[in-house]
Each structure stands twice: as C-alpha cells, then as structure tokens.
Short mmCIF file of C-alpha atoms in Angstrom, two decimals:
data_model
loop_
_atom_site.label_atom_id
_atom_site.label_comp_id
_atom_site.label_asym_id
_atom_site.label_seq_id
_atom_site.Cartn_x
_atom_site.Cartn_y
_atom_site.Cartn_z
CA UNK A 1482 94.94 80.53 66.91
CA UNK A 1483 91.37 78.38 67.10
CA UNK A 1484 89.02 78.67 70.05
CA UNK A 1485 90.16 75.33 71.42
CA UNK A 1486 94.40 76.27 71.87
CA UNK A 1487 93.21 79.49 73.70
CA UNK A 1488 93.61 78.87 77.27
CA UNK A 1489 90.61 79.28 79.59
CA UNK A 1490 89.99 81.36 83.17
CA UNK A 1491 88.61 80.05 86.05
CA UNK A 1492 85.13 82.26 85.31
CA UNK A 1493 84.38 80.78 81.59
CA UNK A 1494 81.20 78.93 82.67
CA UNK A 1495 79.59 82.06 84.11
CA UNK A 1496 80.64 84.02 81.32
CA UNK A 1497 78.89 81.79 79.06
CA UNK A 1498 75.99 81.02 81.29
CA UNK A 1499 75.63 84.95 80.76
CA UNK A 1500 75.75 84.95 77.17
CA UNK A 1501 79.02 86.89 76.56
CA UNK A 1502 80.88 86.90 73.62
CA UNK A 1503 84.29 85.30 73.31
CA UNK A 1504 87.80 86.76 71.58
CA UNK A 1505 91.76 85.91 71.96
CA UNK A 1506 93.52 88.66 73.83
CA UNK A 1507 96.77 87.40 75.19
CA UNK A 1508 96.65 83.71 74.77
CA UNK A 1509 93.80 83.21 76.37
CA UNK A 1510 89.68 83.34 75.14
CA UNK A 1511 88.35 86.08 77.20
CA UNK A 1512 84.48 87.67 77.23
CA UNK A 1513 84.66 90.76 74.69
CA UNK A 1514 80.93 91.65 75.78
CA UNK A 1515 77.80 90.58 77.49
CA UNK A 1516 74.88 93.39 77.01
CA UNK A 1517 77.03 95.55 74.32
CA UNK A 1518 80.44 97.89 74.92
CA UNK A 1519 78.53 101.04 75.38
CA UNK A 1520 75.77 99.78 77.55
CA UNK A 1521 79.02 98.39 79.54
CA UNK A 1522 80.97 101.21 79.68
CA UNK A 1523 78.34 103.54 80.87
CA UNK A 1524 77.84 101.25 83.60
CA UNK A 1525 80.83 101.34 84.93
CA UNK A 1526 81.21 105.12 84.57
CA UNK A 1527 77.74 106.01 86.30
CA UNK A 1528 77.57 103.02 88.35
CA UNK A 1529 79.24 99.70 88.64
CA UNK A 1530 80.54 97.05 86.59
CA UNK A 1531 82.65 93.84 86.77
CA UNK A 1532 85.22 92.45 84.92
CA UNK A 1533 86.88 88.92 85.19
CA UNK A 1534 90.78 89.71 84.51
CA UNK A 1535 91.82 86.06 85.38
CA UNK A 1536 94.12 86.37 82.08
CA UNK A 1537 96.80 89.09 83.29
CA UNK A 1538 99.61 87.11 84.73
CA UNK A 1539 100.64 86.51 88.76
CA UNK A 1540 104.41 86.17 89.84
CA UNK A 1541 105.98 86.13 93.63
CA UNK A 1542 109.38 87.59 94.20
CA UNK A 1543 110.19 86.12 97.54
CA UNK A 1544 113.50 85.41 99.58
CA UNK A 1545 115.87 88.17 102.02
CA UNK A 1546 115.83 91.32 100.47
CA UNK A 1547 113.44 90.78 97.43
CA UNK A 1548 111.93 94.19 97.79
CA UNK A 1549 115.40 95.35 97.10
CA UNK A 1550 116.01 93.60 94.54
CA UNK A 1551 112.88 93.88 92.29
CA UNK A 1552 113.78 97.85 92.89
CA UNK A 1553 117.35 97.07 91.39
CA UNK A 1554 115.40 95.97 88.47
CA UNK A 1555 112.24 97.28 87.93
CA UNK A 1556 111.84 101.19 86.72
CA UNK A 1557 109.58 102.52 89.61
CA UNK A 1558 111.27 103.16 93.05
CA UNK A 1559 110.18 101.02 95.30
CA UNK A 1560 111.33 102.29 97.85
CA UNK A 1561 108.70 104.83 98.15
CA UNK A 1562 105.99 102.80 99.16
CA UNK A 1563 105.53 100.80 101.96
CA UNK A 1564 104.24 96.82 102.91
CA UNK A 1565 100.73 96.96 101.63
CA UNK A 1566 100.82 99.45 99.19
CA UNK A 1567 100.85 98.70 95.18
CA UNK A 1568 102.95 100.98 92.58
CA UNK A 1569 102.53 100.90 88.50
CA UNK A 1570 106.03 99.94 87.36
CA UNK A 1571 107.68 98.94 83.93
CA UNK A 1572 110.37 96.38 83.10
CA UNK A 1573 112.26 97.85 80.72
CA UNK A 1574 115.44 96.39 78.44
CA UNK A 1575 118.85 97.79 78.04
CA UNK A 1576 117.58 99.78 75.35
CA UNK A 1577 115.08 101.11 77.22
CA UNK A 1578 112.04 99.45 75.36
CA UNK A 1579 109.15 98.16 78.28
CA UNK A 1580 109.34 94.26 78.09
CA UNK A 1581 105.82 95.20 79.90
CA UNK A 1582 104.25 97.34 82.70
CA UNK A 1583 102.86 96.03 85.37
CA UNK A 1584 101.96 96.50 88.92
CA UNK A 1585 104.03 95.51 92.34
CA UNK A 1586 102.31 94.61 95.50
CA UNK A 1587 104.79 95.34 98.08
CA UNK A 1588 103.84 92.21 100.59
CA UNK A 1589 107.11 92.44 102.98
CA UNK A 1590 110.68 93.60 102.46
CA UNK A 1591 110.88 90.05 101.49
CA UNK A 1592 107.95 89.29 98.96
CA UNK A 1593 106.63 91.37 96.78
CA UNK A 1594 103.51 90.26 94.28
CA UNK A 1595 103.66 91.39 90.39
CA UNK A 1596 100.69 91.55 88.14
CA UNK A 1597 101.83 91.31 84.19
CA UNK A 1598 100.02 91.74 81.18
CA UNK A 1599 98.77 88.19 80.06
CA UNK A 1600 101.50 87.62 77.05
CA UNK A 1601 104.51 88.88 78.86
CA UNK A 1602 104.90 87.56 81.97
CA UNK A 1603 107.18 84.32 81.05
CA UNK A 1604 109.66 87.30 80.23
CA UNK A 1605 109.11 89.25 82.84
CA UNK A 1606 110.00 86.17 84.68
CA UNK A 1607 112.55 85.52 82.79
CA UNK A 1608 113.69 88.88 83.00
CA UNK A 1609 113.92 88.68 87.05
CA UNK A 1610 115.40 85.64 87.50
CA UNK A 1611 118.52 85.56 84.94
CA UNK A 1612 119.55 88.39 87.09
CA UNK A 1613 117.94 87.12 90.34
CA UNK A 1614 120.89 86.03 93.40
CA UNK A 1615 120.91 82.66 94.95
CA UNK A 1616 118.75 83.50 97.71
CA UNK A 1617 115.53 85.16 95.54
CA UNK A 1618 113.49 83.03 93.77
CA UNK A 1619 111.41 84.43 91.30
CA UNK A 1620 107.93 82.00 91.03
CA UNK A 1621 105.22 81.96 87.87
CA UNK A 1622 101.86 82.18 89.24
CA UNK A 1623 99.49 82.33 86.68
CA UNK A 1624 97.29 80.24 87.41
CA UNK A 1625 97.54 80.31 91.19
CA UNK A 1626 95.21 83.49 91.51
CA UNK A 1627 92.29 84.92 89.25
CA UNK A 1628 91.68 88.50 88.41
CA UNK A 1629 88.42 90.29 89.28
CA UNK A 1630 87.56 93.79 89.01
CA UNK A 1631 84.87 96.02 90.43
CA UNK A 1632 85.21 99.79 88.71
CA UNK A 1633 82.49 102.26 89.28
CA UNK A 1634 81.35 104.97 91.74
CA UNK A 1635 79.31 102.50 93.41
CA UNK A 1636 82.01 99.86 93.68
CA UNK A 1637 82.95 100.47 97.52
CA UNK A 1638 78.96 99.61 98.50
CA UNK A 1639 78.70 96.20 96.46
CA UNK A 1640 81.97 95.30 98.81
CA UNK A 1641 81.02 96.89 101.96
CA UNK A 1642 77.41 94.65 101.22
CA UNK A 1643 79.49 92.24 101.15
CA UNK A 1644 81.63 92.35 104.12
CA UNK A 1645 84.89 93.36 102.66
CA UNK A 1646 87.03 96.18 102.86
CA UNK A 1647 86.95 99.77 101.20
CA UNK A 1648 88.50 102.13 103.04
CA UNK A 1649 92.16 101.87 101.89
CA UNK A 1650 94.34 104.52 100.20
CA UNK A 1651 94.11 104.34 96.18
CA UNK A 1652 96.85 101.62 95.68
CA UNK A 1653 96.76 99.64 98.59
CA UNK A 1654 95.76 96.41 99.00
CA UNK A 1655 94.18 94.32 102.35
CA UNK A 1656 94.01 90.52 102.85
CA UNK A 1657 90.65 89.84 103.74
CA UNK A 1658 87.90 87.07 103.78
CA UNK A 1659 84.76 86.80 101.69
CA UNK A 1660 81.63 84.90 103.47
CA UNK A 1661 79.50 83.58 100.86
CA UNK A 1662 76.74 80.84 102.23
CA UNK A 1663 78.69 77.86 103.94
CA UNK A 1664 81.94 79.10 102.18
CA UNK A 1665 85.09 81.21 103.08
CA UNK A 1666 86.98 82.96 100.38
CA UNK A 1667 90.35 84.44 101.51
CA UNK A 1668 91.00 87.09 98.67
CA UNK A 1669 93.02 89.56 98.03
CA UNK A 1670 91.29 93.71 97.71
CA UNK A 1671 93.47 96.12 96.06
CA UNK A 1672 92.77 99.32 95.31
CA UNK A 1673 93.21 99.49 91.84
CA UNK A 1674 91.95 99.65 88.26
CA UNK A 1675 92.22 100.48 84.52
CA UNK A 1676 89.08 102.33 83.81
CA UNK A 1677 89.67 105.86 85.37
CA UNK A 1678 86.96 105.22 87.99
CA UNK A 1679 86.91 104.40 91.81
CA UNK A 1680 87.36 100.74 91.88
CA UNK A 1681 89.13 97.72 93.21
CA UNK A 1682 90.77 94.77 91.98
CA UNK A 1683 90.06 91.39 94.12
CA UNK A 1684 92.89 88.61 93.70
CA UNK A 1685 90.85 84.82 94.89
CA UNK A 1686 92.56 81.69 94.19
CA UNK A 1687 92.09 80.26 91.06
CA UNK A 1688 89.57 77.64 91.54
CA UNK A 1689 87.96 80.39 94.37
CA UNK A 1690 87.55 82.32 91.36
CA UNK A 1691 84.05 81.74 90.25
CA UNK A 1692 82.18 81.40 93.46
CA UNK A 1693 83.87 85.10 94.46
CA UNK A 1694 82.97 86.42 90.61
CA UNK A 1695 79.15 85.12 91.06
CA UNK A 1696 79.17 86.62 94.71
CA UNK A 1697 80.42 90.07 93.13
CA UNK A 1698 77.99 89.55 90.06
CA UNK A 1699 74.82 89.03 92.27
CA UNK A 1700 75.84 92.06 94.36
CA UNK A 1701 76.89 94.55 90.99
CA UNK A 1702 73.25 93.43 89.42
CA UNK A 1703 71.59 94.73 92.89
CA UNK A 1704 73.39 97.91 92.47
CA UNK A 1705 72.20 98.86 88.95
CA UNK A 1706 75.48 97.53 87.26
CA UNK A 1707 76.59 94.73 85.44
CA UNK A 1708 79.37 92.34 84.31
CA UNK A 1709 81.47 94.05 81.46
CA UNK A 1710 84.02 92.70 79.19
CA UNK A 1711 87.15 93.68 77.33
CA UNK A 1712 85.44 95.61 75.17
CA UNK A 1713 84.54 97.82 77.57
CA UNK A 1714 87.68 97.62 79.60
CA UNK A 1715 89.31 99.32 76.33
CA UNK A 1716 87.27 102.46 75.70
CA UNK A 1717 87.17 102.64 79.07
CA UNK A 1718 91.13 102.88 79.73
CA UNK A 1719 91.82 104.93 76.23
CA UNK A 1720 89.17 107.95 77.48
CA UNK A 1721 91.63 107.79 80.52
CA UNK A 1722 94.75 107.93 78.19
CA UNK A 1723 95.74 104.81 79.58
CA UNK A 1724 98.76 102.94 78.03
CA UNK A 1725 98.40 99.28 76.63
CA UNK A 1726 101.48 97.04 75.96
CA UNK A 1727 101.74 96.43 72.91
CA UNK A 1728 99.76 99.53 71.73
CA UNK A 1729 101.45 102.71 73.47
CA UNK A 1730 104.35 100.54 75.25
CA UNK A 1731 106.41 98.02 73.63
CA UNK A 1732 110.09 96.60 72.94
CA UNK A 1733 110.41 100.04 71.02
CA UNK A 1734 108.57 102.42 72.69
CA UNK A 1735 110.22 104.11 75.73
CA UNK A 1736 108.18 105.35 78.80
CA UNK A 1737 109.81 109.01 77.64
CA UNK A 1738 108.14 108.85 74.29
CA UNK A 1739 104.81 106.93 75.79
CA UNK A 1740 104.71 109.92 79.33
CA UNK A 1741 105.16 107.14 81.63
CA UNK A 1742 108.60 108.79 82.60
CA UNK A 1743 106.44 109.40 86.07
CA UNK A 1744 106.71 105.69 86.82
CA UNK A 1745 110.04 106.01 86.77
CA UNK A 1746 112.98 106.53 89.73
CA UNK A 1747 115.12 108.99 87.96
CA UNK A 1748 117.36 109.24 90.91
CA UNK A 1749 117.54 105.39 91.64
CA UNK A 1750 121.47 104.41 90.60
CA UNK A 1751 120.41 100.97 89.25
CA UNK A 1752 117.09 99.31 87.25
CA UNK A 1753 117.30 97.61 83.77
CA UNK A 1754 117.52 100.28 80.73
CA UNK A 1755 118.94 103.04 83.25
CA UNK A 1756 121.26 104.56 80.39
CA UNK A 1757 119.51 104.21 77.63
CA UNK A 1758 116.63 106.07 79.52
CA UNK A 1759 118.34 108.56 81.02
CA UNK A 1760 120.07 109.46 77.72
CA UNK A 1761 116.57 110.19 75.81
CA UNK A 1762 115.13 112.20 78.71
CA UNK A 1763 118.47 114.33 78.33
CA UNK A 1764 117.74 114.06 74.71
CA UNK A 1765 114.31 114.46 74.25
CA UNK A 1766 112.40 112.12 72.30
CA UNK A 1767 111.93 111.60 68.82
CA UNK A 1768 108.28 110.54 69.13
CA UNK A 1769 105.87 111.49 71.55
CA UNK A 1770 102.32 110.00 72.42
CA UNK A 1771 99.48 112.44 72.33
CA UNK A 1772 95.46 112.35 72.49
CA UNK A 1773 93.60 113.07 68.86
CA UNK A 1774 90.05 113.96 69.42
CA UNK A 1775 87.66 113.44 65.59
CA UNK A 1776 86.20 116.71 65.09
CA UNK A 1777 83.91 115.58 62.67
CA UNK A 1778 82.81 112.36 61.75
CA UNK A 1779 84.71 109.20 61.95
CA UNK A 1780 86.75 107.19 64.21
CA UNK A 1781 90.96 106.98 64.54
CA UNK A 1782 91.77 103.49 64.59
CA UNK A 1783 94.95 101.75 65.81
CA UNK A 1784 98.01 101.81 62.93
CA UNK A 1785 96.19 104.58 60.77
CA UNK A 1786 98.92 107.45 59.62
CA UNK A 1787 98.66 110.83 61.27
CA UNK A 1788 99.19 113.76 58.91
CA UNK A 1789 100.15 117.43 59.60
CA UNK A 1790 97.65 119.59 59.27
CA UNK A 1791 97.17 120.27 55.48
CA UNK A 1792 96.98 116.51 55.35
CA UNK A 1793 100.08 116.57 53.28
CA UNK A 1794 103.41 114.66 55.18
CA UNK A 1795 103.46 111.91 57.59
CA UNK A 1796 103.84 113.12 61.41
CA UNK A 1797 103.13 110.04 62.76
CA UNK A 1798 100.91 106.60 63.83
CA UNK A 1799 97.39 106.03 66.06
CA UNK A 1800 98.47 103.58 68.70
CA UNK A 1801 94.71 102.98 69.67
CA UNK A 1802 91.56 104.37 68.42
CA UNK A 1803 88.07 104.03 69.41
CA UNK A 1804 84.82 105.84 69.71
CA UNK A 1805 84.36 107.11 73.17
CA UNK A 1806 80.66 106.44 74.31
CA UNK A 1807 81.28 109.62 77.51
CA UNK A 1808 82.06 112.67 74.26
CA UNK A 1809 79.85 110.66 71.72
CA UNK A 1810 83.12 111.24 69.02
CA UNK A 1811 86.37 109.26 68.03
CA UNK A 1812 89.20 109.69 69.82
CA UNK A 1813 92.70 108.04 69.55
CA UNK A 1814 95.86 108.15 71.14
CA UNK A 1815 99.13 108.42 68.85
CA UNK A 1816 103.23 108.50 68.66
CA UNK A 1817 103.53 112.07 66.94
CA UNK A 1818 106.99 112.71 65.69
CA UNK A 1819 108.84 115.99 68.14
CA UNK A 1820 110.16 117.08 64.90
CA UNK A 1821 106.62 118.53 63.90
CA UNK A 1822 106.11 120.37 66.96
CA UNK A 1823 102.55 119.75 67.69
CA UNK A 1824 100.90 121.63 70.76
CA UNK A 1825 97.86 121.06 72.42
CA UNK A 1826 95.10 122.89 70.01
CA UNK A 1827 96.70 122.05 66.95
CA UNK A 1828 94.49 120.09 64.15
CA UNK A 1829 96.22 117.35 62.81
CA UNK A 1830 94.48 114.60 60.31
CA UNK A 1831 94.31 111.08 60.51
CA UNK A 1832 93.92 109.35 56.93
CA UNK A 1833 90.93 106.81 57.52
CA UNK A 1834 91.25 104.43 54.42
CA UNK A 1835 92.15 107.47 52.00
CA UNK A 1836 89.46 109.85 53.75
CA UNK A 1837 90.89 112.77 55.87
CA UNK A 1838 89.51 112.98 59.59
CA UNK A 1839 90.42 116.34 61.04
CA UNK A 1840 91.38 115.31 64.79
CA UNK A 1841 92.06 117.79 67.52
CA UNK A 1842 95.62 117.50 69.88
CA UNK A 1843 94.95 117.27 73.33
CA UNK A 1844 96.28 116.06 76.38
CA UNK A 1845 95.03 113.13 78.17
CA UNK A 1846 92.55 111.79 79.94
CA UNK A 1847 90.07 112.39 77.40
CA UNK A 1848 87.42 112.35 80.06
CA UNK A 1849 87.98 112.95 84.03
CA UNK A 1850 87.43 109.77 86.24
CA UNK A 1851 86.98 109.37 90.06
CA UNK A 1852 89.55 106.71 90.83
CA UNK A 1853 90.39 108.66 94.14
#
C-alpha cells in the first residue's frame, strides 16, 4: 500500500512540521519517530511523552439497555464497573479466537464508548450489530474523535497546567473542557494507556484534534518530555508484556493461551466464544505466551522459531521482539507449546537467521511501570 492510499489523522501537519517519520500501521500513515525510539521511550518512562493515536478506531453502542447488551457480547463483565469507568475487553468468535481487544467506556446504562484497534473495528462493528436488537444501534465513529496520549510520571502536571483533570481512579474517564487562547475544547480524559506508565488518554473531536495535540505538545516540551511515536509506543508496551492484535491476539489465538483469561467474566452465562473458551480453560492450552529475555547478544524478533534448550526441536514462535532500551538487552514475547513444560528460569533458544540466541523464560512485565 503507497503513502498516498494510507489514510491520514487529524495531527499529520504537526507531525510533519516536527520532522517525524512516517509508516503504515493499520491502514493509516502514522509517525514511527520524531527524535529516535530510545530517546522516546526514555522520555516517557522518566518523564513525559505524547503520542497522537488518532488511528485506533471509535464506535457508540447506544439505545435502552446497551450496557447490557455489549456485556452479552463482549468477554469482560461489564457489569463490574460503573458509568464513568473504562474496562479492557476482547471480542472474541465462536471459536474463541479475539476478532480484537479493545477498551469500553461505560457512558450510561444506555451508551457505552469502544476504542478498537485501527484494522478491526468494521468487524467489531460488524460483530455487534448482526447480533444487535431493534432498539441498539451500533454507530462507526472513526473519524468522529482523535486519539491523544500523555504517558509518563509527569503526565498528571502537563494536564493539571493545563486546567484539566487528574485525579480519577486508573480507568476512569471525565468529560472536561480544554481552554486554549480564544478557544474551547470539550475532550474527553481517560485514565488510560499502553506504555506501563501513569498516563492518560484524551479523546477531542476530530478536527479539535490538532489544536488540543499542539496545546499538550507545548506543555510536554515545558516538562522535559516530548512527542513520541509508534516506535516507541511498541518497546514501550512489549517491556510491559502488553498484548498486540495481531501479534499475541488474533483469530487463532485465545485469551487462555495469550493470559488475558483475566479480562474475561468466567461466570457471565452469555458473551461470544463462551464454549469454546470455557472448554480450553478446562483443558488447558496447547500454547502458552511467555517473556524470553537475550542473555547474550542479539535481539528475538517477531516470527523467529523458539527451540528447547539444546537448540534441537521446535517449542514454539516469538510473537514480538525488540530490544528494550530500560535492561539494555533483547527481549521477546512468544506462544511456547504446554507440551514442553517450560517454567520460569528455564533457557530456551531462539534461532536468529541460523545463529542460536540463548533467551531466558520469564514472566511479564519485563520492567515494572507506575500506571497507578
């Protein structure tokens, strides 16, 4: 896919005005980097970065007794959370595969807000509303609202400098209003992220989105941070262990063999891929994702083979692999087959274009964040 059929965000002129490099994630041509990954990613770990997530895709599920329904559907439960609080979830298919994850903004007992990954939201809508009664209606909203994020331990005083709110639980969210010169902002501050750190995801309208991104920007530069792209946003979430569709979640990988079975209600009698799930937890497995740590030099890249540890018969497959700029080594993240029982400690080796990389099993996060 060329440069010109990638769709564009509301922020691309500031991105370029800043110099940042360009790649397709999702569809869409997105800023990879500005100043360099690592410079970015220790940024945002020992200070304050920003990230324009316009891409990831906006849906409404509105009408009496959405916030029922979308817990019929959806794996989390729902109905643990209450108006104004958000909840990682998964839309999973009868064979228990995650269409995608996502989060739910529970709005009102009759509107609740998803966020998608970019690619997958037509079926998640889709998904909703073949199933969705006459009185739901189940909206696309893509382009309706960009994505911003500010992740770092000094997150909460760029927006309390900027008169909006901090305070919340971690995932909750608050309406609010963002005063920049002669203009009003209303925008929507969630407390949420994928880097591991304290943070907060803002939600403007679309064509809001670049006056609130340069109001952020100008207050994350005062702070000692700066803007950060996806790049970043992936070493970032894999030192956290966190899951990427398409990577450690897709059509055929479970949330039992990815760990995600935590964002799933076990005890709810109805969402989509209920007894498929339920009969691989009783199960167990046949794969199961674990961390890989390099112990020597070299980095574990997404789709290399994971052998057992005499580097003799295939155990498994890297999922992601990067090298983490907090331990200074590779790490990875990878579906390991139960069958070879592998336990934290064990040394495993991951075949790097015919060169064995002794890796280390472990447990993730890789590194310990401050999101709360």
């Amino acid at each position: 896919m060329s440069e010109g059929e990638l769709l564009a965000g509301p922020i691309e002129a500031s991105h370029r005005a800043l110099g940042a490099s360009f790649a397709a994630f999702g569809g869409w041509n997105m800023p990879v980097s500005y100043a360099g990954t690592v410079a970015e990613h220790t940024a945002v770990r020992e200070a304050v970065g920003i990230f324009d997530v316009s891409h990831l895709g906006k849906a409404s599920v509105t009408g009496p007794g959405a916030a029922d329904f979308v817990n019929r559907a959806l794996t989390n439960d729902l109905g643990k959370i209450e108006p104004g609080k958000a909840q990682y979830t998964m839309c999973t298919n009868d064979s228990g595969g995650v269409i995608d994850d996502l989060i739910a903004y529970l709005v009102s007992p009759d509107d609740v807000f998803l966020v998608p990954n970019a690619a997958n939201t037509a079926a998640v809508v889709a998904a909703l509303a073949a199933v969705a009664p006459p009185e739901i209606e189940v909206t696309d909203r893509h382009r309706d609202f960009g994505v911003i994020a500010v992740q770092g331990p000094k997150s909460a005083q760029v927006l309390d400098g900027l008169g909006l709110p901090t305070e919340m639980e971690y995932m909750s969210f608050v309406d609010a209003e963002l005063a920049v010169d002669d203009s009003k902002y209303p925008v929507r501050v969630c407390r949420t992220g994928y880097t591991g750190e304290r943070g907060y995801e803002l939600l403007p309208a679309w064509d809001d989105s670049a006056g609130v991104f340069d109001a952020l920007l100008t207050a994350v530069t005062a702070a000692g941070g700066q803007p950060a792209g996806l790049g970043a946003r992936d070493t970032l979430r894999t030192e956290m262990g966190y899951p990427l569709h398409g990577h450690e979640l897709s059509v055929d990988i479970t949330p039992v063999q990815a760990r995600c079975s935590w964002a799933v209600g076990w005890k709810k009698p109805e969402f989509f891929g209920r007894d498929a799930l339920l009969a691989e937890k009783e199960a167990g497995p046949a794969r199961r994702l674990w961390g890989l740590r390099a112990l020597g030099r070299g980095v574990p890249r997404a789709d290399l083979g994971v052998l057992g540890e005499a580097g003799g018969d295939s155990i498994g497959v890297c999922t992601s692999g990067t090298f983490s700029p907090t331990l200074k080594t590779g790490i990875a993240l990878a579906l390991i087959d139960s069958a070879a029982g592998v336990v934290k400690g064990d040394t495993v080796v991951v075949d790097v274009r015919g060169r064995p990389l002794e890796c280390e099993i472990v447990l993730p996060p890789f590194v310990t964040g401050s999101t709360n």
